[in-house]
Amino acid sequence: MELRDYVPLIARRAWILAAVPALAGLAALSILLGKSPEYRGSATVVIPPPRASIVSMTQMVASFQEAMTSDAILDQVAQATGETPTEVADGLTVRPLGVSNVVEVGYEDPDPEKVSEVLDVATRRTLTLLAQSSIVPAQAELEAAEANFKAAQNEIDEFLRESGLVIPAQQYQIEATQLAELEAELIRAEQDGDTIAAEDLRTRIQVRERRLLQLSQQVIRYERLEGQQQRALTALSFADNRFLAAKG
């Protein structure tokens, strides 16, 4: 599933608790002052906390304010509503409601229909942008973790293919046991005075010892690769959980 599949799901959530136009008062005041009527509407918005990280209420509100007044959002709202970016920027306000993740978004405009339209578009586009900012890094982290795990698995597969081993530690134990048996046979041959058998056993023991040394190095390398793979798997699990939390 791509990022574009998740963002609409988040944007459709009912974060906007209320959109209450407060139009008549401002219009009447403007008429008394001899100015063109100005209408104002407001919407109370609950800012969804980023699920993949822990932030303070103040940071959440600051992020919302910064996002709503960004050029990207102003341009999107202007394009969607027919207002200019400057008109949107001049008319929009964001006011925190206490120490919480709730804010009041306001907008003033001579056209009362534009007030409601701008409030709706600006709020939804801002929430979508915040959702994207949470999902994008989580998705990038997940993709990097998946690549690291795949690379770790490939290293193990390549090692087993080159060495011809299946379970290196088990093979080491088998050959260590065989070496011990040869050493026991050598002792018996020396006790029996069988010099020919003893010499043959010494040669075979030397070959086994070299092989066991090689195996010990391969076991160490394999265990290092296994540890690397396990760390990559743990990181992948954490990244997957963070991504799931970010997309909600």
XYZ file of N, CA and C in Angstrom:
744
model
N 0.846 -1.191 0.000
C 0.000 0.000 0.000
C 0.885 1.244 0.000
N 0.599 2.231 -0.882
C 1.400 3.426 -0.983
C 0.905 4.482 0.004
N 1.751 5.515 0.193
C 1.426 6.594 1.119
C 0.113 7.260 0.736
N -0.118 7.432 -0.572
C -1.344 8.114 -0.998
C -2.602 7.365 -0.577
N -2.465 6.057 -0.311
C -3.619 5.269 0.117
C -3.990 5.554 1.561
N -3.010 5.984 2.366
C -3.263 6.185 3.793
C -3.761 7.586 4.108
N -3.235 8.591 3.395
C -3.515 9.967 3.765
C -4.995 10.304 3.699
N -5.721 9.874 2.651
C -7.159 10.195 2.651
C -7.902 9.608 3.830
N -7.457 8.447 4.315
C -8.122 7.838 5.463
C -7.988 8.735 6.687
N -6.797 9.305 6.845
C -6.547 10.164 7.997
C -7.312 11.475 7.848
N -7.290 12.002 6.626
C -7.923 13.299 6.408
C -9.414 13.242 6.628
N -10.014 12.071 6.429
C -11.465 11.967 6.570
C -11.928 11.851 8.015
N -10.993 11.712 8.942
C -11.415 11.576 10.338
C -12.060 12.867 10.833
N -12.931 12.726 11.792
C -13.697 13.894 12.252
C -12.906 14.698 13.260
N -11.792 15.310 12.777
C -11.021 16.136 13.710
C -11.698 17.502 13.900
N -12.515 17.920 12.937
C -13.175 19.222 13.057
C -14.431 19.030 13.902
N -14.389 19.536 15.089
C -15.512 19.341 16.010
C -16.683 20.253 15.681
N -16.363 21.484 15.277
C -17.469 22.410 15.023
C -17.012 23.495 14.082
N -17.907 23.937 13.241
C -17.633 25.084 12.368
C -18.790 26.060 12.562
N -18.534 27.088 13.332
C -19.629 27.964 13.755
C -19.429 29.357 13.166
N -20.114 29.706 12.132
C -19.965 31.055 11.576
C -20.435 32.106 12.582
N -19.656 33.147 12.639
C -20.058 34.280 13.489
C -20.093 35.488 12.584
N -21.100 35.518 11.720
C -21.068 36.440 10.594
C -21.831 37.738 10.826
N -23.000 37.672 11.423
C -23.891 38.831 11.463
C -23.266 40.018 12.179
N -22.620 39.762 13.288
C -22.065 40.857 14.084
C -21.045 41.667 13.322
N -20.109 40.992 12.691
C -19.071 41.687 11.934
C -19.666 42.427 10.750
N -20.649 41.797 10.098
C -21.268 42.455 8.948
C -21.942 43.755 9.364
N -22.697 43.701 10.463
C -23.396 44.899 10.939
C -22.414 45.987 11.330
N -21.337 45.608 12.000
C -20.341 46.591 12.418
C -19.706 47.249 11.208
N -19.402 46.461 10.165
C -18.784 47.020 8.972
C -19.701 48.025 8.298
N -21.009 47.707 8.249
C -21.964 48.619 7.631
C -22.019 49.936 8.396
N -22.048 49.878 9.736
C -22.078 51.089 10.565
C -20.849 51.944 10.341
N -19.711 51.304 10.079
C -18.460 52.035 9.883
C -18.280 52.474 8.442
N -19.229 52.142 7.573
C -19.146 52.548 6.178
C -18.189 51.720 5.363
N -17.897 50.534 5.808
C -16.976 49.659 5.088
C -17.756 48.524 4.442
N -17.068 47.849 3.517
C -17.673 46.648 2.941
C -17.855 45.623 4.041
N -18.963 44.900 4.021
C -19.201 43.906 5.092
C -18.080 42.866 5.151
N -17.663 42.545 6.349
C -16.687 41.489 6.573
C -17.354 40.405 7.409
N -17.215 39.203 6.982
C -17.812 38.079 7.695
C -16.706 37.228 8.305
N -16.985 36.689 9.441
C -16.001 35.842 10.119
C -16.651 34.529 10.548
N -15.930 33.456 10.320
C -16.366 32.155 10.792
C -15.242 31.502 11.564
N -15.588 30.541 12.370
C -14.550 29.852 13.135
C -14.852 28.363 13.191
N -13.809 27.576 13.340
C -13.949 26.124 13.481
C -13.067 25.668 14.625
N -13.607 24.843 15.482
C -12.825 24.264 16.578
C -12.244 22.938 16.107
N -10.938 22.817 16.204
C -10.236 21.672 15.618
C -9.424 20.937 16.676
N -9.567 19.638 16.704
C -8.720 18.794 17.552
C -7.557 18.314 16.705
N -6.338 18.636 17.116
C -5.151 18.235 16.366
C -4.774 16.817 16.783
N -4.770 15.869 15.869
C -4.412 14.492 16.239
C -2.943 14.401 16.609
N -2.610 13.813 17.761
C -1.203 13.696 18.146
C -0.471 12.719 17.237
N 0.800 12.994 16.900
C 1.584 12.037 16.111
C 1.724 10.736 16.885
N 1.293 9.623 16.317
C 1.301 8.361 17.054
C 2.683 7.756 17.150
N 3.566 8.164 16.243
C 4.894 7.550 16.216
C 5.896 8.285 17.097
N 5.478 9.359 17.766
C 6.415 10.100 18.608
C 5.634 10.782 19.732
N 6.376 11.256 20.711
C 5.772 11.943 21.852
C 6.122 13.423 21.758
N 5.113 14.282 21.664
C 5.336 15.719 21.591
C 4.407 16.401 22.579
N 4.772 17.616 22.948
C 3.953 18.370 23.887
C 2.777 19.008 23.162
N 1.780 19.437 23.943
C 0.624 20.124 23.377
C 1.074 21.389 22.641
N 2.024 22.105 23.246
C 2.513 23.342 22.631
C 3.155 23.069 21.287
N 3.921 21.981 21.210
C 4.558 21.626 19.941
C 3.523 21.251 18.888
N 2.488 20.546 19.306
C 1.435 20.147 18.372
C 0.742 21.370 17.792
N 0.406 22.334 18.654
C -0.265 23.548 18.201
C 0.651 24.359 17.294
N 1.936 24.462 17.684
C 2.895 25.214 16.870
C 3.060 24.584 15.491
N 3.078 23.253 15.450
C 3.198 22.551 14.166
C 1.976 22.806 13.293
N 0.801 22.803 13.926
C -0.435 23.063 13.179
C -0.430 24.484 12.618
N -0.057 25.450 13.455
C -0.013 26.839 13.009
C 0.984 27.024 11.868
N 2.155 26.423 12.026
C 3.190 26.539 10.999
C 2.725 25.915 9.688
N 2.085 24.749 9.795
C 1.604 24.066 8.585
C 0.510 24.880 7.895
N -0.435 25.405 8.667
C -1.563 26.119 8.070
C -1.129 27.403 7.375
N -0.089 28.030 7.872
C 0.375 29.289 7.273
C 1.526 29.083 6.291
N 1.828 27.841 5.977
C 2.906 27.564 5.022
C 2.452 27.911 3.609
N 3.419 28.190 2.741
C 3.092 28.538 1.361
C 2.334 27.409 0.668
N 2.706 26.170 1.002
C 2.055 25.025 0.352
C 0.560 25.005 0.643
N 0.189 25.192 1.910
C -1.227 25.172 2.276
C -1.952 26.400 1.738
N -1.327 27.566 1.834
C -1.966 28.786 1.324
C -2.248 28.668 -0.167
N -1.298 28.101 -0.906
C -1.492 27.931 -2.349
C -2.601 26.925 -2.643
N -2.641 25.830 -1.879
C -3.679 24.820 -2.083
C -5.070 25.393 -1.794
N -5.181 26.119 -0.700
C -6.475 26.697 -0.327
C -6.909 27.730 -1.367
N -5.961 28.547 -1.807
C -6.281 29.565 -2.810
C -6.773 28.918 -4.100
N -6.096 27.869 -4.519
C -6.483 27.185 -5.749
C -7.862 26.530 -5.621
N -8.148 25.990 -4.451
C -9.412 25.281 -4.248
C -10.605 26.220 -4.063
N -10.356 27.425 -3.551
C -11.469 28.323 -3.198
C -11.597 29.538 -4.101
N -10.583 29.807 -4.900
C -10.640 30.986 -5.750
C -10.124 32.245 -5.090
N -9.739 32.173 -3.828
C -9.112 33.298 -3.145
C -7.650 33.385 -3.587
N -6.996 34.485 -3.294
C -5.561 34.575 -3.557
C -4.803 34.102 -2.309
N -3.560 33.637 -2.461
C -2.790 33.230 -1.281
C -2.670 34.347 -0.244
N -2.566 35.592 -0.720
C -2.458 36.715 0.207
C -3.749 36.900 0.995
N -4.895 36.788 0.292
C -6.187 36.915 0.980
C -6.369 35.821 2.024
N -5.950 34.610 1.660
C -6.063 33.513 2.622
C -5.176 33.776 3.825
N -3.941 34.197 3.571
C -3.001 34.449 4.666
C -3.490 35.570 5.578
N -4.047 36.612 4.979
C -4.522 37.751 5.775
C -5.774 37.409 6.578
N -6.616 36.529 6.038
C -7.877 36.246 6.702
C -7.839 35.134 7.727
N -6.849 34.254 7.630
C -6.779 33.091 8.528
C -6.152 33.437 9.872
N -6.701 32.863 10.924
C -6.112 32.967 12.263
C -6.200 31.597 12.940
N -5.226 31.331 13.793
C -5.226 30.091 14.576
C -4.986 30.467 16.031
N -5.932 30.114 16.897
C -5.824 30.482 18.323
C -5.926 29.231 19.191
N -4.886 28.960 20.008
C -4.963 27.804 20.917
C -6.085 27.991 21.935
N -6.750 26.913 22.273
C -7.780 26.950 23.311
C -7.217 26.280 24.563
N -6.608 27.087 25.401
C -5.991 26.554 26.611
C -4.735 25.760 26.278
N -4.261 25.017 27.260
C -3.088 24.165 27.061
C -3.603 22.788 26.641
N -3.847 22.652 25.353
C -4.410 21.411 24.836
C -4.061 21.294 23.362
N -4.548 20.235 22.749
C -4.357 20.053 21.314
C -5.580 20.521 20.531
N -6.330 21.461 21.124
C -7.514 22.018 20.483
C -7.236 23.474 20.118
N -7.584 23.854 18.878
C -7.384 25.229 18.425
C -8.656 25.734 17.768
N -8.758 27.038 17.694
C -9.850 27.666 16.959
C -9.268 28.285 15.704
N -9.748 27.854 14.562
C -9.320 28.411 13.282
C -10.375 29.413 12.830
N -9.963 30.625 12.520
C -10.899 31.650 12.081
C -10.557 32.157 10.697
N -11.583 32.720 10.024
C -11.339 33.323 8.710
C -12.318 34.459 8.494
N -11.821 35.562 7.915
C -12.641 36.725 7.594
C -12.614 36.975 6.094
N -13.787 37.327 5.551
C -13.868 37.588 4.116
C -15.184 38.312 3.835
N -15.237 39.142 2.788
C -16.495 39.803 2.449
C -17.574 38.830 1.973
N -17.156 37.638 1.516
C -18.104 36.649 1.015
C -18.326 35.573 2.080
N -19.538 35.491 2.656
C -19.766 34.519 3.725
C -19.587 33.071 3.269
N -19.888 32.784 2.000
C -19.692 31.423 1.514
C -18.211 31.067 1.474
N -17.374 32.042 1.136
C -15.933 31.805 1.108
C -15.396 31.506 2.506
N -15.990 32.135 3.498
C -15.551 31.909 4.876
C -15.645 30.425 5.220
N -16.817 29.845 5.018
C -17.010 28.431 5.332
C -16.126 27.546 4.468
N -16.006 27.896 3.177
C -15.219 27.083 2.246
C -13.738 27.086 2.620
N -13.219 28.269 2.909
C -11.795 28.378 3.259
C -11.502 27.651 4.565
N -12.379 27.810 5.550
C -12.174 27.119 6.831
C -12.103 25.608 6.627
N -13.012 25.085 5.835
C -13.052 23.638 5.619
C -11.803 23.155 4.880
N -11.487 23.828 3.780
C -10.347 23.388 2.967
C -9.038 23.558 3.727
N -8.858 24.708 4.370
C -7.602 24.980 5.082
C -7.372 23.980 6.203
N -8.441 23.690 6.949
C -8.310 22.764 8.073
C -7.991 21.352 7.584
N -8.722 20.898 6.592
C -8.506 19.532 6.105
C -7.137 19.379 5.444
N -6.729 20.357 4.654
C -5.424 20.266 3.996
C -4.283 20.323 5.019
N -4.472 21.102 6.059
C -3.438 21.176 7.098
C -3.307 19.855 7.837
N -4.437 19.255 8.192
C -4.405 17.966 8.882
C -3.788 16.880 7.996
N -4.071 16.949 6.707
C -3.482 15.991 5.777
C -1.970 16.167 5.715
N -1.509 17.420 5.673
C -0.076 17.688 5.640
C 0.611 17.165 6.898
N -0.020 17.373 8.053
C 0.554 16.865 9.301
C 0.609 15.343 9.289
N -0.424 14.721 8.737
C -0.436 13.259 8.645
C 0.701 12.775 7.756
N 0.910 13.463 6.641
C 2.001 13.104 5.733
C 3.354 13.241 6.428
N 3.515 14.306 7.195
C 4.798 14.544 7.854
C 5.107 13.467 8.878
N 4.075 12.787 9.371
C 4.276 11.694 10.318
C 4.514 10.379 9.591
N 3.798 10.165 8.484
C 3.896 8.895 7.775
C 5.179 8.784 6.966
N 5.574 9.865 6.300
C 6.719 9.795 5.381
C 7.992 9.307 6.066
N 8.421 9.911 7.204
C 9.635 9.391 7.843
C 9.484 7.971 8.369
N 8.259 7.638 8.841
C 8.035 6.272 9.333
C 8.134 5.270 8.192
N 7.618 5.639 7.025
C 7.688 4.756 5.866
C 9.136 4.615 5.387
N 9.878 5.722 5.406
C 11.286 5.670 4.997
C 12.095 4.788 5.944
N 11.804 4.898 7.243
C 12.486 4.064 8.226
C 12.168 2.589 7.996
N 10.896 2.299 7.705
C 10.491 0.915 7.458
C 11.186 0.353 6.225
N 11.242 1.126 5.164
C 11.888 0.663 3.933
C 13.378 0.412 4.153
N 14.032 1.294 4.932
C 15.451 1.108 5.228
C 15.673 -0.141 6.076
N 14.775 -0.367 7.039
C 14.889 -1.551 7.894
C 14.676 -2.829 7.085
N 13.731 -2.798 6.162
C 13.500 -3.960 5.305
C 14.720 -4.255 4.450
N 15.353 -3.201 3.921
C 16.558 -3.379 3.095
C 17.712 -3.945 3.921
N 17.868 -3.461 5.157
C 18.934 -3.959 6.025
C 18.733 -5.432 6.372
N 17.485 -5.806 6.647
C 17.209 -7.206 6.972
C 17.465 -8.104 5.764
N 17.063 -7.653 4.600
C 17.290 -8.434 3.384
C 18.782 -8.600 3.125
N 19.553 -7.528 3.337
C 21.000 -7.603 3.141
C 21.638 -8.584 4.132
N 21.180 -8.557 5.381
C 21.703 -9.477 6.395
C 21.391 -10.927 6.039
N 20.171 -11.173 5.551
C 19.787 -12.524 5.143
C 20.602 -12.990 3.941
N 20.850 -12.079 3.013
C 21.651 -12.420 1.834
C 23.079 -12.795 2.220
N 23.628 -12.113 3.217
C 24.984 -12.438 3.675
C 25.047 -13.838 4.256
N 24.041 -14.213 5.021
C 23.991 -15.564 5.593
C 23.862 -16.606 4.480
N 22.978 -16.353 3.526
C 22.788 -17.295 2.417
C 24.080 -17.473 1.623
N 24.773 -16.377 1.383
C 26.030 -16.437 0.630
C 27.098 -17.201 1.410
N 27.159 -16.989 2.710
C 28.128 -17.705 3.547
C 27.870 -19.210 3.511
N 26.633 -19.612 3.683
C 26.297 -21.041 3.679
C 26.574 -21.671 2.314
N 26.336 -20.899 1.261
C 26.583 -21.413 -0.077
C 28.088 -21.616 -0.314
N 28.879 -20.651 0.123
C 30.328 -20.742 -0.085
C 30.973 -21.813 0.794
N 30.515 -21.923 2.030
C 31.136 -22.862 2.976
C 30.626 -24.291 2.800
N 29.450 -24.433 2.224
C 28.867 -25.764 2.101
C 28.300 -26.285 3.410
N 28.222 -25.442 4.410
C 27.706 -25.842 5.714
C 26.203 -25.605 5.783
N 25.560 -26.332 6.672
C 24.138 -26.134 6.921
C 23.943 -25.500 8.291
N 24.529 -26.186 9.315
C 24.520 -25.638 10.680
C 25.965 -25.664 11.170
N 26.699 -24.591 11.016
C 28.133 -24.569 11.320
C 28.484 -25.063 12.721
N 27.766 -24.622 13.744
C 28.098 -25.022 15.120
C 27.924 -26.523 15.312
N 26.888 -27.062 14.697
C 26.651 -28.506 14.796
C 27.764 -29.291 14.100
N 28.187 -28.811 12.947
C 29.278 -29.473 12.224
C 30.573 -29.425 13.027
N 30.804 -28.306 13.709
C 32.003 -28.187 14.544
C 31.984 -29.238 15.655
N 30.832 -29.422 16.297
C 30.726 -30.408 17.373
C 30.974 -31.829 16.860
N 30.451 -32.127 15.675
C 30.645 -33.457 15.095
C 32.132 -33.721 14.859
N 32.800 -32.755 14.251
C 34.210 -32.963 13.913
C 35.102 -32.891 15.150
N 34.710 -32.150 16.166
C 35.462 -32.130 17.418
C 35.382 -33.493 18.102
N 34.220 -34.118 18.033
C 34.042 -35.460 18.603
C 34.908 -36.473 17.848
N 34.929 -36.359 16.539
C 35.745 -37.262 15.722
C 37.240 -37.090 16.033
N 37.659 -35.860 16.263
C 39.060 -35.618 16.618
C 39.394 -36.261 17.959
N 38.472 -36.123 18.913
C 38.700 -36.735 20.229
C 38.811 -38.257 20.109
N 38.032 -38.859 19.244
C 38.094 -40.305 19.049
C 39.439 -40.723 18.449
N 39.950 -39.931 17.493
C 41.266 -40.223 16.905
C 42.380 -40.108 17.951
N 42.267 -39.115 18.816
C 43.280 -38.942 19.873
C 43.260 -40.131 20.839
N 42.050 -40.641 21.112
C 41.931 -41.828 21.973
C 42.557 -43.042 21.290
N 42.362 -43.193 19.992
C 42.967 -44.301 19.240
C 44.487 -44.195 19.238
N 45.003 -42.970 19.147
C 46.463 -42.771 19.164
C 47.056 -43.228 20.482
N 46.382 -42.906 21.559
C 46.871 -43.326 22.877
C 46.933 -44.842 22.957
N 45.908 -45.502 22.464
C 45.902 -46.971 22.500
C 47.002 -47.561 21.615
N 47.191 -46.939 20.431
C 48.231 -47.443 19.523
C 49.616 -47.290 20.149
N 49.839 -46.171 20.833
C 51.147 -45.953 21.482
C 51.328 -46.928 22.638
N 50.264 -47.200 23.361
C 50.353 -48.161 24.469
C 50.635 -49.572 23.955
N 50.085 -49.890 22.779
C 50.295 -51.222 22.197
C 51.622 -51.325 21.446
N 52.302 -50.188 21.318
C 53.571 -50.189 20.601
C 53.412 -50.298 19.100
N 52.234 -49.962 18.592
C 51.963 -50.031 17.147
C 52.376 -48.701 16.514
N 53.651 -48.604 16.134
C 54.204 -47.342 15.634
C 53.610 -46.930 14.286
N 53.325 -47.917 13.427
C 52.767 -47.588 12.104
C 51.370 -46.965 12.261
N 50.528 -47.609 13.064
C 49.175 -47.076 13.302
C 49.232 -45.720 13.999
N 50.199 -45.590 14.935
C 50.339 -44.335 15.671
C 50.727 -43.189 14.731
N 51.642 -43.469 13.800
C 52.074 -42.429 12.858
C 50.931 -42.012 11.939
N 50.167 -43.017 11.498
C 49.016 -42.710 10.637
C 47.989 -41.868 11.391
N 47.772 -42.195 12.644
C 46.810 -41.446 13.450
C 47.260 -40.017 13.691
N 48.570 -39.819 13.875
C 49.084 -38.460 14.091
C 48.834 -37.599 12.847
N 49.037 -38.189 11.698
C 48.794 -37.456 10.443
C 47.328 -37.084 10.311
N 46.462 -38.035 10.601
C 45.018 -37.780 10.512
C 44.558 -36.746 11.534
N 45.179 -36.788 12.705
C 44.835 -35.819 13.760
C 45.226 -34.412 13.330
N 46.390 -34.275 12.717
C 46.837 -32.960 12.258
C 45.860 -32.379 11.214
N 45.420 -33.254 10.317
C 44.447 -32.804 9.307
C 43.153 -32.357 9.987
N 42.705 -33.161 10.966
C 41.475 -32.815 11.682
C 41.610 -31.507 12.461
N 42.758 -31.294 13.067
C 42.983 -30.070 13.843
C 42.932 -28.837 12.944
N 43.543 -28.936 11.749
C 43.483 -27.814 10.810
C 42.037 -27.555 10.364
N 41.329 -28.648 10.108
C 39.933 -28.525 9.712
C 39.089 -27.915 10.840
N 39.363 -28.318 12.075
C 38.608 -27.794 13.209
C 38.902 -26.315 13.427
N 40.151 -25.908 13.191
C 40.497 -24.493 13.309
C 39.726 -23.675 12.276
N 39.682 -24.198 11.055
C 38.925 -23.521 9.999
C 37.448 -23.426 10.362
N 36.921 -24.532 10.886
C 35.511 -24.540 11.280
C 35.221 -23.552 12.400
N 36.137 -23.446 13.353
C 35.927 -22.522 14.471
C 35.822 -21.090 13.973
N 36.635 -20.739 12.974
C 36.578 -19.397 12.396
C 35.263 -19.187 11.642
N 34.803 -20.251 10.967
C 33.534 -20.150 10.246
C 32.352 -20.026 11.209
N 32.434 -20.750 12.331
C 31.372 -20.648 13.339
C 31.307 -19.230 13.893
N 32.462 -18.635 14.175
C 32.508 -17.265 14.695
C 31.892 -16.293 13.685
N 32.240 -16.462 12.416
C 31.694 -15.576 11.386
C 30.188 -15.767 11.250
N 29.751 -17.018 11.277
C 28.318 -17.291 11.137
C 27.527 -16.703 12.304
N 28.055 -16.833 13.507
C 27.370 -16.276 14.672
C 27.316 -14.753 14.594
N 28.356 -14.145 14.032
C 28.339 -12.694 13.851
C 27.245 -12.300 12.845
N 27.152 -13.071 11.767
C 26.114 -12.800 10.767
C 24.716 -13.020 11.338
N 24.578 -14.050 12.161
C 23.280 -14.291 12.808
C 22.902 -13.142 13.733
N 23.882 -12.644 14.488
C 23.614 -11.514 15.376
C 23.218 -10.278 14.588
N 23.892 -10.065 13.475
C 23.565 -8.933 12.604
C 22.150 -9.068 12.058
N 21.791 -10.281 11.661
C 20.446 -10.523 11.151
C 19.394 -10.305 12.237
N 19.672 -10.761 13.455
C 18.720 -10.607 14.553
C 18.510 -9.136 14.890
N 19.592 -8.356 14.882
C 19.461 -6.914 15.136
C 18.639 -6.244 14.038
N 18.865 -6.687 12.791
C 18.104 -6.129 11.669
C 16.626 -6.491 11.792
N 16.351 -7.710 12.260
C 14.964 -8.142 12.439
C 14.281 -7.342 13.539
N 15.000 -7.088 14.624
C 14.443 -6.288 15.721
C 14.140 -4.869 15.248
N 15.088 -4.286 14.498
C 14.883 -2.936 13.966
C 13.696 -2.906 13.005
N 13.552 -3.978 12.219
C 12.428 -4.057 11.280
C 11.102 -4.124 12.031
N 11.062 -4.876 13.107
C 9.843 -4.993 13.903
C 9.458 -3.643 14.503
N 10.443 -2.933 15.055
C 10.175 -1.613 15.630
C 9.697 -0.637 14.548
N 10.368 -0.666 13.385
C 10.003 0.253 12.297
C 8.595 -0.036 11.799
N 8.241 -1.315 11.727
C 6.904 -1.704 11.284
C 5.841 -1.210 12.279
N 6.133 -1.328 13.562
C 5.186 -0.853 14.583
C 5.022 0.655 14.514
N 6.144 1.366 14.309
C 6.068 2.830 14.216
C 5.289 3.260 12.969
N 5.473 2.528 11.865
C 4.746 2.856 10.663
C 3.248 2.623 10.832
N 2.904 1.507 11.440
C 1.489 1.217 11.697
C 0.870 2.267 12.606
N 1.647 2.716 13.612
C 1.140 3.751 14.517
C 0.979 5.079 13.781
N 1.924 5.380 12.893
C 1.864 6.666 12.173
C 0.669 6.745 11.236
N 0.356 5.632 10.574
C -0.762 5.664 9.634
C -2.103 5.440 10.345
N -2.008 5.071 11.653
C -3.228 4.954 12.451
C -4.070 3.778 12.058
